Coordinates of C-alpha atoms and ligand atoms in Angstrom, one line a residue:
X234 CA 0.1 -0.3 -0.5
X235 CA 1.5 3.3 -0.7
X236 CA 1.7 5.8 2.3
X237 CA -0.6 8.3 0.3
X238 CA -3.9 6.1 0.0
X239 CA -2.4 4.9 3.5
X240 CA -3.5 8.6 4.6
X241 CA -6.7 8.6 2.7
X242 CA -9.7 8.3 4.7
X243 CA -12.1 9.1 2.4
X244 CA -14.7 5.8 1.3
X245 CA -17.0 5.7 -1.2
X246 CA -20.2 8.1 0.1
X247 CA -23.5 6.3 0.3
X248 CA -26.1 7.6 -2.2
X249 CA -28.1 9.8 -0.3
X250 CA -25.3 11.2 2.0
X251 CA -24.3 14.5 1.2
X252 CA -22.5 17.0 1.8
X253 CA -18.7 15.0 1.6
X254 CA -15.9 16.2 3.5
X255 CA -13.1 15.2 1.6
X256 CA -9.9 14.5 3.7
X257 CA -7.6 16.8 1.7
X258 CA -5.3 13.9 1.6
X259 CA -7.7 11.3 -0.3
X260 CA -6.8 10.0 -3.6
X261 CA -9.6 8.1 -4.3
X262 CA -12.6 8.8 -6.6
X263 CA -15.4 10.2 -4.6
X264 CA -19.1 9.1 -5.1
X265 CA -20.8 12.7 -4.3
X266 CA -24.1 10.7 -4.3
X267 CA -26.7 10.7 -6.7
X268 CA -29.4 13.9 -7.0
X269 CA -32.7 13.2 -5.9
X270 CA -35.7 13.7 -8.2
X271 CA -38.9 14.3 -6.9
X272 CA -42.3 14.3 -8.8
X273 CA -45.8 13.3 -7.5
X274 CA -47.7 13.7 -10.7
X275 CA -47.0 12.0 -14.3
X276 CA -47.6 14.8 -17.2
X277 CA -51.3 12.8 -17.4
X278 CA -51.7 14.1 -13.7
X279 CA -51.2 10.4 -12.6
X280 CA -49.5 10.1 -8.9
X281 CA -46.0 8.3 -9.4
X282 CA -45.0 8.9 -6.2
X283 CA -47.3 8.8 -3.3
X284 CA -44.4 8.6 -0.3
X285 CA -44.0 12.5 -1.4
X286 CA -47.1 13.4 -2.1
X287 CA -48.4 16.5 0.1
X288 CA -51.2 15.5 2.5
X289 CA -53.6 18.7 1.4
X290 CA -57.0 19.1 2.4
X291 CA -59.3 19.7 -0.8
X292 CA -60.3 23.1 -0.1
X293 CA -56.2 24.0 -0.7
X294 CA -56.2 22.0 -3.6
X295 CA -58.4 24.0 -5.2
X296 CA -57.4 27.0 -3.8
X297 CA -53.9 26.2 -5.5
X298 CA -55.4 25.4 -8.3
X299 CA -57.1 28.8 -8.7
X300 CA -53.6 30.9 -7.9
X301 CA -51.9 28.7 -11.0
X302 CA -55.4 29.7 -13.0
X303 CA -55.1 33.3 -11.4
X304 CA -51.0 33.5 -12.6
X305 CA -52.0 32.4 -16.2
X306 CA -55.4 34.8 -16.9
X307 CA -52.8 37.5 -15.7
X308 CA -50.0 36.8 -17.4
X309 CA -52.5 36.5 -21.1
X310 CA -54.0 39.9 -20.3
X311 CA -50.4 41.7 -19.4
X312 CA -49.9 40.5 -23.1
X313 CA -52.4 41.8 -24.8
X314 CA -52.3 45.3 -22.9
X315 CA -48.6 45.6 -24.3
X316 CA -49.5 44.5 -27.6
X317 CA -52.1 47.6 -27.3
X318 CA -49.2 50.0 -26.0
X319 CA -51.1 49.8 -22.6
X320 CA -48.4 47.9 -20.8
X321 CA -44.3 48.2 -20.7
X322 CA -41.9 45.4 -21.3
X323 CA -42.4 42.9 -18.7
X324 CA -41.8 38.7 -18.2
X325 CA -44.2 36.3 -19.2
X326 CA -44.4 33.3 -16.5
X327 CA -46.5 31.0 -19.0
X328 CA -46.1 27.6 -19.0
X329 CA -43.9 27.9 -15.2
X330 CA -47.3 28.5 -13.0
X331 CA -46.5 25.5 -11.1
X332 CA -43.2 25.8 -10.3
X333 CA -44.4 29.5 -9.3
X334 CA -46.9 28.8 -6.7
X335 CA -45.4 25.4 -5.7
X336 CA -42.4 28.0 -4.2
X337 CA -44.6 29.7 -2.5
X338 CA -47.5 28.0 -1.8
X339 CA -45.2 26.7 2.0
X340 CA -43.9 30.3 2.4
X341 CA -45.5 31.9 5.7
X342 CA -46.2 35.5 5.2
X343 CA -43.2 36.2 7.8
X344 CA -41.0 34.3 5.5
X345 CA -39.1 36.9 3.0
X346 CA -39.8 36.7 -0.5
X347 CA -36.6 37.5 -3.1
X348 CA -38.0 36.9 -6.7
X349 CA -36.8 37.2 -9.9
X350 CA -38.6 39.2 -12.3
X351 CA -40.5 36.7 -13.9
X352 CA -42.2 35.9 -10.6
X353 CA -45.5 37.8 -11.4
X354 CA -48.1 34.9 -10.3
X355 CA -45.5 34.0 -7.3
X356 CA -46.1 37.9 -6.5
X357 CA -49.6 38.0 -6.7
X358 CA -49.8 35.1 -4.4
X359 CA -48.3 36.3 -1.8
X360 CA -50.6 39.5 -1.7
X361 CA -49.6 41.9 -4.3
X362 CA -52.6 43.3 -6.4
X363 CA -52.9 43.3 -10.1
X364 CA -53.4 46.6 -10.5
X365 CA -50.2 47.7 -8.9
X366 CA -48.1 45.2 -10.6
X367 CA -49.7 46.5 -13.8
X368 CA -48.9 50.0 -12.3
X369 CA -45.2 48.8 -11.6
X370 CA -44.9 47.2 -15.2
X371 CA -46.6 50.8 -16.8
X372 CA -43.7 52.1 -15.3
X373 CA -45.7 53.9 -12.4
X374 CA -43.4 54.2 -9.2
X375 CA -46.4 53.5 -6.8
X376 CA -46.3 50.0 -8.3
X377 CA -43.0 49.3 -6.5
X378 CA -44.2 50.4 -3.2
X379 CA -43.9 46.7 -1.3
X380 CA -47.4 45.7 0.1
X381 CA -47.4 45.3 4.0
X382 CA -49.0 41.5 3.6
X383 CA -45.6 40.0 3.7
X384 CA -42.1 40.3 3.6
X385 CA -41.2 41.2 0.1
X386 CA -38.0 42.2 -1.3
X387 CA -37.8 43.8 -4.7
X388 CA -36.7 42.5 -7.7
X389 CA -33.6 43.3 -9.7
X390 CA -32.9 43.5 -13.2
X391 CA -29.3 42.6 -13.0
X392 CA -29.3 39.0 -13.3
X393 CA -28.9 37.3 -10.0
X394 CA -27.8 40.5 -7.9
X395 CA -30.9 39.9 -5.5
X396 CA -29.1 36.2 -5.0
X397 CA -26.5 37.6 -2.8
X398 CA -28.7 40.0 -0.9
X399 CA -31.1 37.8 -0.4
X400 CA -28.3 36.2 1.2
X401 CA -27.7 38.6 3.8
X402 CA -31.1 39.9 4.3
X403 CA -31.0 35.1 5.2
X404 CA -28.2 35.8 7.7
X405 CA -29.8 39.5 9.6
X406 CA -32.7 36.4 10.7
X407 CA -29.7 34.4 12.0
X408 CA -28.1 37.0 13.7
X409 CA -31.8 38.2 15.1
X410 CA -33.0 34.5 16.0
X411 CA -35.7 35.0 13.7
X412 CA -37.7 32.3 12.6
X413 CA -38.3 33.0 9.5
X414 CA -36.6 31.7 5.8
X415 CA -35.6 33.5 2.9
X416 CA -36.8 32.2 -0.3
X417 CA -35.3 33.5 -3.5
X418 CA -35.6 32.3 -7.4
X419 CA -33.2 32.6 -10.4
X420 CA -33.1 31.5 -14.1
X421 CA -30.8 29.2 -15.3
X422 CA -28.8 31.8 -16.8
X423 CA -28.2 33.3 -13.3
X424 CA -26.7 30.8 -11.8
X425 CA -23.8 31.0 -14.2
X426 CA -23.3 34.4 -12.7
X427 CA -20.7 34.6 -10.0
X428 CA -22.4 36.3 -7.5
X429 CA -24.8 33.6 -7.2
X430 CA -21.8 31.4 -6.4
X431 CA -20.2 33.2 -4.0
X432 CA -23.9 33.2 -2.1
X433 CA -24.4 29.9 -2.6
X434 CA -20.9 29.7 -0.7
X435 CA -21.3 32.2 2.0
X436 CA -24.9 30.7 3.0
X437 CA -23.4 27.1 2.7
X438 CA -20.4 28.7 5.6
X439 CA -22.3 30.4 7.5
X440 CA -26.0 28.1 7.1
X441 CA -28.0 30.8 6.8
X442 CA -31.6 30.3 6.2
X443 CA -32.3 30.7 2.9
X444 CA -33.8 28.7 -0.1
X445 CA -32.1 28.9 -3.3
X446 CA -34.6 27.8 -6.3
X447 CA -33.1 27.8 -9.5
X448 CA -36.2 28.1 -12.4
X449 CA -34.8 25.5 -15.2
X450 CA -36.7 26.8 -18.2
X451 CA -34.5 25.9 -21.6
X452 CA -33.5 29.0 -21.7
X453 CA -31.6 32.6 -20.8
X454 CA -32.8 34.8 -23.8
X455 CA -31.8 33.0 -26.5
X456 CA -29.0 31.0 -24.9
X457 CA -29.8 27.3 -24.2
X458 CA -29.1 25.8 -21.2
X459 CA -26.8 23.1 -23.1
X460 CA -24.5 26.4 -23.6
X461 CA -24.9 28.1 -20.4
X462 CA -23.9 25.0 -17.8
X463 CA -21.3 22.2 -18.6
X464 CA -23.8 20.4 -16.0
X465 CA -27.5 21.2 -17.0
X466 CA -28.5 19.2 -13.7
X467 CA -28.0 22.2 -11.7
X468 CA -29.3 20.8 -8.5
X469 CA -25.8 18.9 -8.5
X470 CA -23.9 22.2 -7.7
X471 CA -25.5 21.7 -4.2
X472 CA -23.3 19.6 -4.2
X473 CA -19.9 21.2 -4.6
X474 CA -21.4 23.8 -1.7
X475 CA -22.2 21.3 0.4
X476 CA -25.6 22.1 0.0
X477 CA -27.8 19.8 0.3
X478 CA -30.1 19.9 -3.1
X479 CA -33.0 18.0 -4.6
X480 CA -34.4 18.4 -8.5
X481 CA -37.8 18.8 -9.1
X482 CA -40.5 18.4 -11.9
X483 CA -41.2 22.2 -12.0
X484 CA -44.1 21.4 -14.4
X485 CA -45.7 19.2 -11.0
X486 CA -47.2 21.7 -8.5
X487 CA -47.5 18.8 -5.9
X488 CA -44.2 18.0 -6.7
X489 CA -42.9 21.6 -6.3
X490 CA -44.9 21.9 -3.2
X491 CA -43.2 18.3 -1.8
X492 CA -39.7 20.1 -2.5
X493 CA -39.9 23.4 -1.1
X494 CA -41.7 22.3 2.2
X495 CA -38.4 20.0 2.9
X496 CA -36.3 22.6 1.8
X497 CA -38.1 25.7 3.9
X498 CA -38.0 23.1 6.5
X499 CA -34.5 22.5 6.5
X500 CA -33.5 25.7 6.5
X501 CA -36.4 26.9 9.6
X502 CA -34.8 24.3 11.4
X503 CA -31.4 25.7 11.3
X504 CA -30.4 23.1 8.9
X505 CA -28.5 26.3 6.8
X506 CA -29.0 26.6 2.9
X507 CA -31.3 23.9 0.2
X508 CA -31.3 24.0 -3.1
X509 CA -34.1 23.2 -5.7
X510 CA -33.7 22.9 -9.1
X511 CA -37.3 23.1 -10.7
X512 CA -37.2 22.0 -14.3
X513 CA -39.9 24.1 -16.2
X514 CA -39.8 25.5 -19.7
X515 CA -40.7 29.0 -20.7
X516 CA -43.2 28.9 -23.3
X517 CA -43.7 32.5 -23.7
X518 CA -41.0 35.4 -24.5
X519 CA -37.8 35.9 -23.1
X520 CA -39.6 39.0 -22.5
X521 CA -42.2 41.3 -24.6
X522 CA -39.0 43.2 -26.5
X523 CA -38.0 39.5 -27.6
X524 CA -39.0 37.0 -30.7
X525 CA -38.2 33.2 -29.5
X526 CA -38.4 32.4 -33.3
X527 CA -35.5 33.7 -34.1
X528 CA -33.9 31.5 -32.1
X529 CA -35.3 28.1 -31.0
X530 CA -37.4 25.5 -32.9
X531 CA -41.6 25.1 -32.8
X532 CA -41.2 21.5 -32.2
X533 CA -39.4 22.4 -28.9
X534 CA -41.9 24.4 -27.6
X535 CA -45.0 21.8 -28.9
X536 CA -43.2 19.0 -27.3
X537 CA -44.0 20.7 -23.8
X538 CA -47.2 21.8 -24.2
X539 CA -48.0 18.4 -23.9
X540 CA -46.9 18.9 -20.5
X541 CA -48.7 21.7 -19.2
X542 CA -48.8 22.7 -15.3
X543 CA -52.1 23.8 -15.0
X544 CA -53.6 20.5 -17.6
X545 CA -51.7 18.6 -15.2
X546 CA -53.1 19.7 -12.3
X547 CA -56.3 19.4 -13.7
X548 CA -56.7 15.8 -14.6
X549 CA -55.3 14.9 -10.8
X550 CA -58.7 16.9 -9.5
X551 CA -60.5 15.6 -11.9
X552 CA -59.3 11.7 -10.9
X553 CA -60.3 12.9 -7.0
X554 CA -63.7 14.4 -8.0
X555 CA -62.6 17.7 -7.4
X556 CA -63.1 19.2 -10.6
X557 CA -65.3 18.7 -13.7
X558 CA -65.3 20.7 -16.6
X559 CA -68.0 22.7 -15.7
X560 CA -66.2 23.9 -12.2
X561 CA -63.3 24.7 -14.7
X562 CA -65.0 26.8 -16.7
X563 CA -66.9 28.7 -13.9
X564 CA -63.3 29.0 -12.2
X565 CA -61.9 30.9 -15.8
X566 CA -64.7 32.9 -15.8
X567 CA -64.5 34.1 -11.9
X568 CA -61.1 34.4 -12.2
X569 CA -61.2 36.2 -15.6
X570 CA -63.9 38.6 -13.7
X571 CA -61.1 39.3 -11.2
X572 CA -58.2 40.2 -14.0
X573 CA -60.3 42.6 -15.9
X574 CA -61.4 44.3 -12.6
X575 CA -57.5 44.7 -11.5
X576 CA -57.0 46.3 -15.4
X577 CA -60.0 48.6 -14.8
X578 CA -59.1 50.3 -11.2
X579 CA -55.4 50.1 -13.0
X580 CA -57.2 52.5 -15.7
X581 CA -58.5 54.5 -13.2
X582 CA -55.1 55.1 -11.1
X583 CA -52.3 55.0 -13.9
X584 CA -52.8 59.1 -14.7
X585 CA -49.0 60.1 -16.3
X586 CA -47.6 63.0 -14.4
X587 CA -44.8 63.6 -17.0
X588 CA -42.7 65.9 -14.7
X589 CA -42.5 63.3 -12.7
X590 CA -39.1 62.4 -15.1
X591 CA -37.7 66.0 -13.0
X592 CA -38.8 64.2 -9.5
X593 CA -36.1 62.0 -8.4
X594 CA -33.2 62.4 -9.8
X595 CA -31.9 65.5 -7.3
X596 CA -33.1 66.4 -3.9
X597 CA -33.4 69.9 -5.1
X598 CA -33.3 70.7 -8.1
X599 CA -30.8 72.1 -10.1
X600 CA -31.7 75.9 -10.9
X601 CA -30.7 74.7 -14.8
X602 CA -33.1 71.4 -14.1
X603 CA -36.0 74.1 -13.0
X604 CA -36.1 76.2 -16.1
X605 CA -35.6 72.8 -17.9
X606 CA -38.9 71.7 -15.9
X607 CA -40.6 75.1 -16.2
X608 CA -40.2 75.4 -20.3
X609 CA -41.7 71.6 -20.7
X610 CA -44.4 72.2 -18.9
X611 CA -45.1 75.3 -20.5
X612 CA -44.9 73.0 -24.2
X613 CA -47.0 70.5 -23.0
X614 CA -49.9 72.9 -21.9
X615 CA -49.5 74.7 -25.3
X616 CA -49.7 71.4 -26.6
X617 CA -52.9 70.8 -24.8
X618 CA -51.3 68.0 -23.0
X619 CA -51.9 69.2 -19.5
Ligands
TPP237 C1 -25.7 41.2 -15.4 C2 -27.1 41.3 -16.8 N1 -26.1 40.7 -17.3 C3 -26.9 40.3 -18.3 C4 -28.3 41.2 -18.1 C5 -29.1 40.8 -20.1 N2 -30.3 39.8 -19.5 C6 -31.4 40.1 -19.1 S1 -32.6 38.6 -19.0 C7 -31.0 37.6 -18.9 C8 -31.2 36.4 -19.4 C9 -31.4 35.5 -18.0 O1 -31.8 34.2 -18.1 P1 -32.1 33.6 -17.2 O2 -31.3 33.2 -15.5 O3 -32.4 31.7 -17.5 O4 -33.8 34.1 -16.6 P2 -35.3 33.7 -17.4 O5 -35.2 34.7 -18.2 O6 -34.8 32.6 -18.3 O7 -36.6 33.5 -16.3 C10 -30.0 37.9 -19.5 C11 -28.7 37.4 -19.8 C12 -28.5 41.3 -17.1 N3 -30.0 42.0 -17.2 N4 -27.9 41.5 -16.4
MG238 MG1 -33.8 30.9 -18.1

């Protein structure tokens, strides 16, 4: 036996054991374990793993269903409004409804949610009104005021930049010995950003109570996942950082709830961070400024239509006799009415104040800008704009 291998204390770890502490003298190959995959419902809505199926009352299952339908209907309405010039650029969440609702469902209002920009459905679940989100994406500053119903953090357009901030919030929670956790989500593209790796490492070392959710939706604008990461199983990154991780079918809302409940319990119980990789697909545009036809094939999108998270959950609820076609039509009608009412309230609130462009740059406007503002307002008046 050579002296080097005699010094080695490492041995092949059992399949699920993580994190693995590697002796610095180890020379043998280390089995870092396989990534666990969670899936409750298959594409037809049949239960494939009852051992992780969340035990939820019927009324809760229907509330979750409504949350997903609300997310989709709102998304579709916003897109129509954007195309008619009534809404600014936004990032549709179409097809990611199970990922969205499944990650916020297990959270308490006192937990902190740090979303990406593609999290509108989840934000509505957390208590943002739809009219406020319309104001936000139409560019009204009132839209950015954080609602007081839950602990919400603002999203950032700078990819991945909110993740270390969320980790800092989790450290604050730990220092104050609160029992809240932080849940933050980001995309497959964001997972390649250096700051996200730094946040993983920091959270792992200091056992910050944070759940990282990577929404692996196939694309980062026009960059496919295969060109984004050498290992497309993004949950595997957890192993390298010493963060327990799970991969979940992100189009299966029950799987998402099972995975995220486990992750949140782990973080709340003092176990430190947890990584959830939600495998889903961005069915629509990157943002309304994008045309995905230029860089991806229709066949790929078609294949994912068959994995629709809402249809899948509908089949499950039908099999449990909680839904039928009439109930589905009625729920859709009710939610469409909610969305239209929100749009109408938005229209009343969305009164443009062009002078605002001068208002938030300086605490006290310099003389030069004061003159420009007066001239600008005078011109608007002459043109009958104000
Ligand atoms: C630091 C930085 N680099 C580049 C961009 C441009 N950008 C906006 S969204 C995006 C792709 C993000 O993809 P992903 O993280 O997978 O999230 P998804 O949009 O798919 O939800 C890029 C590169 C940016 N906003 N910030
Ligand atoms: Mg992506």
